[in-house]
Amino acid sequence: MQEFIGIGVALITPFKEDLSVDFDALIKLVNFNIENGTNYLVINGTTGESGTITEEEKQEIINVIVKTNNKRLPLVLGIGGNNTLKVVEEIKTRDLSNIDGILSVAPYYSKPTQEGFYQHFKAIAEATEKPIILYNVPGRTAKNMEPATTIRLAKDFNNIVGVKEAGNNTQQYYALLKDKPADFLIISGDDDLAFGVTLAGGSGVISVIGQAFPKEFSTMINHGLAGNNKEGYDIHFKMMDIVDYIFEENNPAGIKTVLQELNICKNEVRLPLVKASTELQLKIANFVTSFN
């Protein structure tokens, strides 16, 4: 699964002031990332505000990204939820002909047992031949999928090719790296830990901040893949403040403020999310202005 090594970016969904989808800004964002070192694009993830996107909007977003991308980069589509049958139905009925992989979040709210996680992802793996990247984000789902469960799934299903691990837990990354099958991808879902995880043997990152600074973040991850400790940490330290800022209040309000400062889109979000505070917007603006 070489196409999922390096930096993937969890694309935002840009909105106009009336909160309709801003497709011109989306096209601009996709081209900006393709032209500046991003390795693959992730559609309809948490950062894309998937919880407040309608089915009609989701399909149009996919269509626009597929057309804009024009097969230049691999595309990963977020299809997940806590209703296993509904997730399976979407996988079986949605046109995935232009999609290279599926990112599927661990079931949220229901708080399944580890066996429940296993059976959920077993049903998903058996519903498609597409490569599947598991997504463990206990801070949002309220339940951690333990490394043993992830490794069990990796060993039992050939099309479960990796995990986006986003528990912000270094020891859990190490446990996954220690026990994973040789070709299974451990992908950081934590921008602040991405370089260290890659150095330790990870396969890169699915990043939020990377879509605003794709050249810098991809260079950092490539240094990690090559084992270039000093060069990568030089970039990591340079990016530390902005990574903290974008998650200070909520995601994607922070990253949308960065992208507004870069003249890519507006910083509009849909309720229940709200825009970054005036104080946070100022900190972000000062960082972007001084960044070089």
Short mmCIF file of C-alpha atoms in Angstrom, two decimals:
data_model
loop_
_atom_site.label_atom_id
_atom_site.label_comp_id
_atom_site.label_asym_id
_atom_site.label_seq_id
_atom_site.Cartn_x
_atom_site.Cartn_y
_atom_site.Cartn_z
CA MET A 1 0.00 0.00 0.00
CA GLN A 2 2.70 2.43 -1.05
CA GLU A 3 0.10 5.02 -2.03
CA PHE A 4 -0.79 5.55 1.64
CA ILE A 5 2.77 6.16 2.83
CA GLY A 6 3.79 9.76 3.52
CA ILE A 7 1.30 12.55 4.12
CA GLY A 8 -2.41 12.35 3.55
CA VAL A 9 -4.50 15.40 4.37
CA ALA A 10 -7.95 15.35 5.96
CA LEU A 11 -9.58 17.94 3.72
CA ILE A 12 -11.90 20.56 5.17
CA THR A 13 -15.22 21.36 3.53
CA PRO A 14 -15.08 25.08 2.72
CA PHE A 15 -18.29 27.05 3.23
CA LYS A 16 -19.52 30.39 1.92
CA GLU A 17 -20.99 32.97 4.30
CA ASP A 18 -24.44 31.44 3.77
CA LEU A 19 -22.90 28.07 4.80
CA SER A 20 -23.37 26.47 1.42
CA VAL A 21 -20.39 24.46 0.17
CA ASP A 22 -17.78 26.66 -1.52
CA PHE A 23 -16.70 24.43 -4.38
CA ASP A 24 -14.36 27.03 -5.89
CA ALA A 25 -12.42 27.12 -2.62
CA LEU A 26 -12.41 23.31 -2.49
CA ILE A 27 -10.88 23.15 -5.98
CA LYS A 28 -8.27 25.71 -4.92
CA LEU A 29 -7.42 23.68 -1.80
CA VAL A 30 -7.10 20.40 -3.71
CA ASN A 31 -4.80 21.91 -6.34
CA PHE A 32 -2.72 23.65 -3.66
CA ASN A 33 -2.08 20.32 -1.96
CA ILE A 34 -1.39 18.38 -5.13
CA GLU A 35 1.14 20.99 -6.24
CA ASN A 36 2.97 21.14 -2.89
CA GLY A 37 3.87 17.59 -1.92
CA THR A 38 0.78 15.93 -0.43
CA ASN A 39 0.74 12.18 -1.15
CA TYR A 40 -2.99 11.43 -0.89
CA LEU A 41 -6.28 13.17 -0.12
CA VAL A 42 -8.84 12.13 2.50
CA ILE A 43 -12.47 13.09 1.84
CA ASN A 44 -15.35 13.30 4.33
CA GLY A 45 -13.42 12.86 7.54
CA THR A 46 -13.98 14.60 10.85
CA THR A 47 -12.13 17.67 9.58
CA GLY A 48 -14.52 17.77 6.62
CA GLU A 49 -17.41 18.27 9.07
CA SER A 50 -18.92 15.00 7.89
CA GLY A 51 -21.47 15.12 10.70
CA THR A 52 -23.23 18.15 9.19
CA ILE A 53 -22.84 17.36 5.48
CA THR A 54 -25.95 16.10 3.65
CA GLU A 55 -25.84 13.02 1.44
CA GLU A 56 -26.33 15.19 -1.64
CA GLU A 57 -23.47 17.49 -0.63
CA LYS A 58 -21.23 14.52 0.14
CA GLN A 59 -21.67 13.10 -3.35
CA GLU A 60 -21.10 16.47 -4.99
CA ILE A 61 -17.96 17.00 -2.88
CA ILE A 62 -16.67 13.60 -4.03
CA ASN A 63 -17.46 14.43 -7.66
CA VAL A 64 -15.66 17.79 -7.53
CA ILE A 65 -12.57 16.35 -5.85
CA VAL A 66 -12.42 13.40 -8.25
CA LYS A 67 -12.66 15.73 -11.25
CA THR A 68 -10.14 18.23 -9.87
CA ASN A 69 -7.70 15.54 -8.83
CA ASN A 70 -7.90 13.88 -12.24
CA LYS A 71 -6.11 10.75 -10.95
CA ARG A 72 -3.06 12.72 -9.82
CA LEU A 73 -3.19 11.49 -6.20
CA PRO A 74 -4.83 8.52 -4.47
CA LEU A 75 -8.18 9.33 -2.85
CA VAL A 76 -9.41 7.95 0.48
CA LEU A 77 -13.08 8.30 1.42
CA GLY A 78 -14.38 8.39 4.97
CA ILE A 79 -17.21 5.88 5.44
CA GLY A 80 -17.89 5.01 9.05
CA GLY A 81 -20.35 5.19 11.92
CA ASN A 82 -21.87 3.34 14.81
CA ASN A 83 -24.56 1.56 12.78
CA THR A 84 -22.66 -1.32 11.20
CA LEU A 85 -25.41 -2.28 8.76
CA LYS A 86 -25.71 1.30 7.52
CA VAL A 87 -21.94 1.56 6.98
CA VAL A 88 -21.92 -1.72 5.07
CA GLU A 89 -24.88 -0.57 2.96
CA GLU A 90 -23.10 2.66 2.01
CA ILE A 91 -19.94 0.79 1.03
CA LYS A 92 -21.95 -1.58 -1.15
CA THR A 93 -24.09 1.09 -2.84
CA ARG A 94 -21.81 4.10 -3.26
CA ASP A 95 -19.79 4.40 -6.47
CA LEU A 96 -16.21 3.79 -5.35
CA SER A 97 -14.70 3.41 -8.80
CA ASN A 98 -12.56 6.54 -8.39
CA ILE A 99 -11.75 5.90 -4.71
CA ASP A 100 -8.52 4.13 -3.76
CA GLY A 101 -9.24 3.37 -0.12
CA ILE A 102 -11.75 3.72 2.72
CA LEU A 103 -11.07 5.37 6.07
CA SER A 104 -13.53 3.96 8.62
CA VAL A 105 -13.83 5.43 12.09
CA ALA A 106 -14.29 3.20 15.11
CA PRO A 107 -17.94 3.16 16.24
CA TYR A 108 -18.72 6.17 18.38
CA TYR A 109 -21.22 6.72 21.22
CA SER A 110 -22.20 3.03 21.47
CA LYS A 111 -18.94 2.14 23.31
CA PRO A 112 -18.60 -1.44 22.03
CA THR A 113 -16.37 -4.08 23.60
CA GLN A 114 -13.16 -5.06 21.82
CA GLU A 115 -15.08 -7.97 20.28
CA GLY A 116 -17.68 -5.47 19.09
CA PHE A 117 -14.96 -3.44 17.36
CA TYR A 118 -13.68 -6.62 15.73
CA GLN A 119 -17.08 -7.75 14.45
CA HIS A 120 -17.89 -4.24 13.18
CA PHE A 121 -14.73 -4.04 11.10
CA LYS A 122 -15.02 -7.67 10.01
CA ALA A 123 -18.40 -6.84 8.45
CA ILE A 124 -16.89 -3.81 6.71
CA ALA A 125 -13.88 -5.76 5.41
CA GLU A 126 -16.15 -8.46 4.01
CA ALA A 127 -18.33 -5.86 2.23
CA THR A 128 -15.61 -4.60 -0.14
CA GLU A 129 -12.32 -5.41 -1.80
CA LYS A 130 -11.15 -1.82 -1.37
CA PRO A 131 -8.24 -1.21 1.02
CA ILE A 132 -9.50 -0.16 4.45
CA ILE A 133 -7.71 2.10 6.93
CA LEU A 134 -9.10 1.77 10.44
CA TYR A 135 -9.48 5.02 12.39
CA ASN A 136 -9.10 4.94 16.16
CA VAL A 137 -9.88 8.29 17.80
CA PRO A 138 -11.05 7.61 21.37
CA GLY A 139 -11.21 11.31 22.25
CA ARG A 140 -14.17 11.57 19.86
CA THR A 141 -15.65 8.06 19.99
CA ALA A 142 -15.48 7.64 23.81
CA LYS A 143 -13.90 4.16 23.55
CA ASN A 144 -10.36 3.09 22.70
CA MET A 145 -9.76 0.30 20.22
CA GLU A 146 -6.85 -1.51 21.82
CA PRO A 147 -3.70 -2.47 19.88
CA ALA A 148 -4.48 -6.19 20.21
CA THR A 149 -7.81 -5.67 18.42
CA THR A 150 -6.19 -3.65 15.64
CA ILE A 151 -3.46 -6.27 15.17
CA ARG A 152 -6.04 -9.07 15.14
CA LEU A 153 -7.94 -7.32 12.35
CA ALA A 154 -4.71 -6.66 10.45
CA LYS A 155 -3.81 -10.35 10.54
CA ASP A 156 -7.29 -11.66 9.68
CA PHE A 157 -8.23 -9.42 6.72
CA ASN A 158 -5.91 -8.70 3.80
CA ASN A 159 -7.80 -5.56 2.79
CA ILE A 160 -7.42 -3.96 6.23
CA VAL A 161 -4.13 -2.31 5.33
CA GLY A 162 -3.52 0.22 8.08
CA VAL A 163 -4.76 2.22 11.03
CA LYS A 164 -4.99 5.93 11.55
CA GLU A 165 -4.18 6.02 15.24
CA ALA A 166 -5.30 9.25 16.93
CA GLY A 167 -5.33 8.55 20.65
CA ASN A 168 -2.41 10.92 21.29
CA ASN A 169 -0.87 8.01 23.20
CA THR A 170 2.79 7.36 22.44
CA GLN A 171 2.82 3.98 24.19
CA GLN A 172 -0.10 2.79 22.08
CA TYR A 173 1.79 3.74 18.92
CA TYR A 174 4.79 1.76 20.16
CA ALA A 175 2.62 -1.28 20.94
CA LEU A 176 1.20 -1.18 17.41
CA LEU A 177 4.63 -0.75 15.82
CA LYS A 178 6.06 -3.61 17.88
CA ASP A 179 3.42 -6.19 17.01
CA LYS A 180 2.07 -5.22 13.58
CA PRO A 181 2.41 -7.42 10.48
CA ALA A 182 5.33 -6.30 8.32
CA ASP A 183 3.26 -4.55 5.65
CA PHE A 184 0.58 -3.05 7.92
CA LEU A 185 0.59 0.76 8.02
CA ILE A 186 0.65 2.66 11.31
CA ILE A 187 -0.46 6.16 10.32
CA SER A 188 -0.38 9.01 12.80
CA GLY A 189 -3.63 10.86 13.31
CA ASP A 190 -1.93 13.25 15.71
CA ASP A 191 -0.10 16.13 14.01
CA ASP A 192 1.96 16.80 17.13
CA LEU A 193 3.27 13.21 17.28
CA ALA A 194 3.52 12.53 13.55
CA PHE A 195 7.25 13.01 13.09
CA GLY A 196 8.25 10.94 16.11
CA VAL A 197 5.87 8.14 15.12
CA THR A 198 7.24 8.12 11.58
CA LEU A 199 10.82 7.99 12.89
CA ALA A 200 9.87 5.02 15.06
CA GLY A 201 8.65 3.07 12.03
CA GLY A 202 5.28 4.57 11.22
CA SER A 203 4.09 5.16 7.67
CA GLY A 204 3.39 8.88 7.94
CA VAL A 205 0.34 10.90 8.85
CA ILE A 206 -3.20 11.82 7.92
CA SER A 207 -2.86 15.47 8.82
CA VAL A 208 -5.01 18.49 9.51
CA ILE A 209 -2.32 21.19 9.44
CA GLY A 210 -0.68 19.55 6.42
CA GLN A 211 -3.31 20.95 4.05
CA ALA A 212 -2.23 24.50 4.96
CA PHE A 213 1.53 23.81 4.92
CA PRO A 214 1.83 20.79 2.62
CA LYS A 215 5.36 21.55 1.43
CA GLU A 216 6.77 21.87 4.95
CA PHE A 217 4.80 19.02 6.51
CA SER A 218 5.51 16.57 3.69
CA THR A 219 9.21 17.44 3.82
CA MET A 220 9.18 16.74 7.57
CA ILE A 221 7.47 13.37 7.11
CA ASN A 222 9.86 12.42 4.32
CA HIS A 223 12.73 13.13 6.70
CA GLY A 224 11.05 10.80 9.20
CA LEU A 225 10.70 8.04 6.62
CA ALA A 226 14.38 8.45 5.76
CA GLY A 227 15.47 8.52 9.40
CA ASN A 228 16.76 12.09 9.20
CA ASN A 229 16.27 13.03 12.83
CA LYS A 230 17.70 16.54 13.01
CA GLU A 231 16.31 17.81 9.71
CA GLY A 232 12.82 16.60 10.55
CA TYR A 233 12.80 17.96 14.08
CA ASP A 234 13.90 21.37 12.78
CA ILE A 235 10.60 21.54 10.88
CA HIS A 236 8.64 19.94 13.72
CA PHE A 237 9.76 22.63 16.17
CA LYS A 238 8.97 25.35 13.64
CA MET A 239 5.41 24.02 13.29
CA MET A 240 4.69 23.29 16.96
CA ASP A 241 2.84 26.50 17.78
CA ILE A 242 0.46 26.39 14.82
CA VAL A 243 -0.36 22.72 15.48
CA ASP A 244 -1.30 23.68 19.04
CA TYR A 245 -3.36 26.64 17.84
CA ILE A 246 -5.53 24.73 15.37
CA PHE A 247 -6.69 22.32 18.07
CA GLU A 248 -6.96 24.88 20.87
CA GLU A 249 -10.74 25.37 20.50
CA ASN A 250 -12.16 22.99 17.95
CA ASN A 251 -11.32 21.31 14.67
CA PRO A 252 -11.83 22.49 11.93
CA ALA A 253 -12.40 26.07 13.11
CA GLY A 254 -8.67 26.44 13.71
CA ILE A 255 -7.45 25.08 10.39
CA LYS A 256 -10.12 27.05 8.51
CA THR A 257 -8.75 30.22 10.11
CA VAL A 258 -5.26 29.30 8.88
CA LEU A 259 -6.61 28.68 5.38
CA GLN A 260 -8.46 32.00 5.46
CA GLU A 261 -5.16 33.73 6.26
CA LEU A 262 -3.69 31.95 3.23
CA ASN A 263 -6.59 33.22 1.05
CA ILE A 264 -7.81 29.71 0.26
CA CYS A 265 -11.25 29.77 1.90
CA LYS A 266 -13.38 31.50 4.52
CA ASN A 267 -13.34 30.35 8.14
CA GLU A 268 -17.04 29.49 8.22
CA VAL A 269 -18.18 26.36 10.10
CA ARG A 270 -21.58 24.81 10.68
CA LEU A 271 -23.23 24.55 14.08
CA PRO A 272 -22.70 23.15 16.62
CA LEU A 273 -19.18 24.31 15.77
CA VAL A 274 -18.42 28.03 15.92
CA LYS A 275 -15.64 30.13 14.47
CA ALA A 276 -12.35 30.50 16.28
CA SER A 277 -12.39 33.22 18.92
CA THR A 278 -10.98 36.65 18.14
CA GLU A 279 -7.98 35.91 20.35
CA LEU A 280 -7.21 32.65 18.57
CA GLN A 281 -7.69 34.21 15.14
CA LEU A 282 -5.12 36.85 16.07
CA LYS A 283 -2.58 34.26 17.20
CA ILE A 284 -3.05 32.30 13.99
CA ALA A 285 -2.80 35.44 11.84
CA ASN A 286 0.45 36.43 13.56
CA PHE A 287 1.92 32.97 13.03
CA VAL A 288 1.01 32.86 9.32
CA THR A 289 2.37 36.37 8.77
CA SER A 290 5.70 35.56 10.41
CA PHE A 291 6.09 32.02 9.00
CA ASN A 292 8.84 31.59 6.44
#
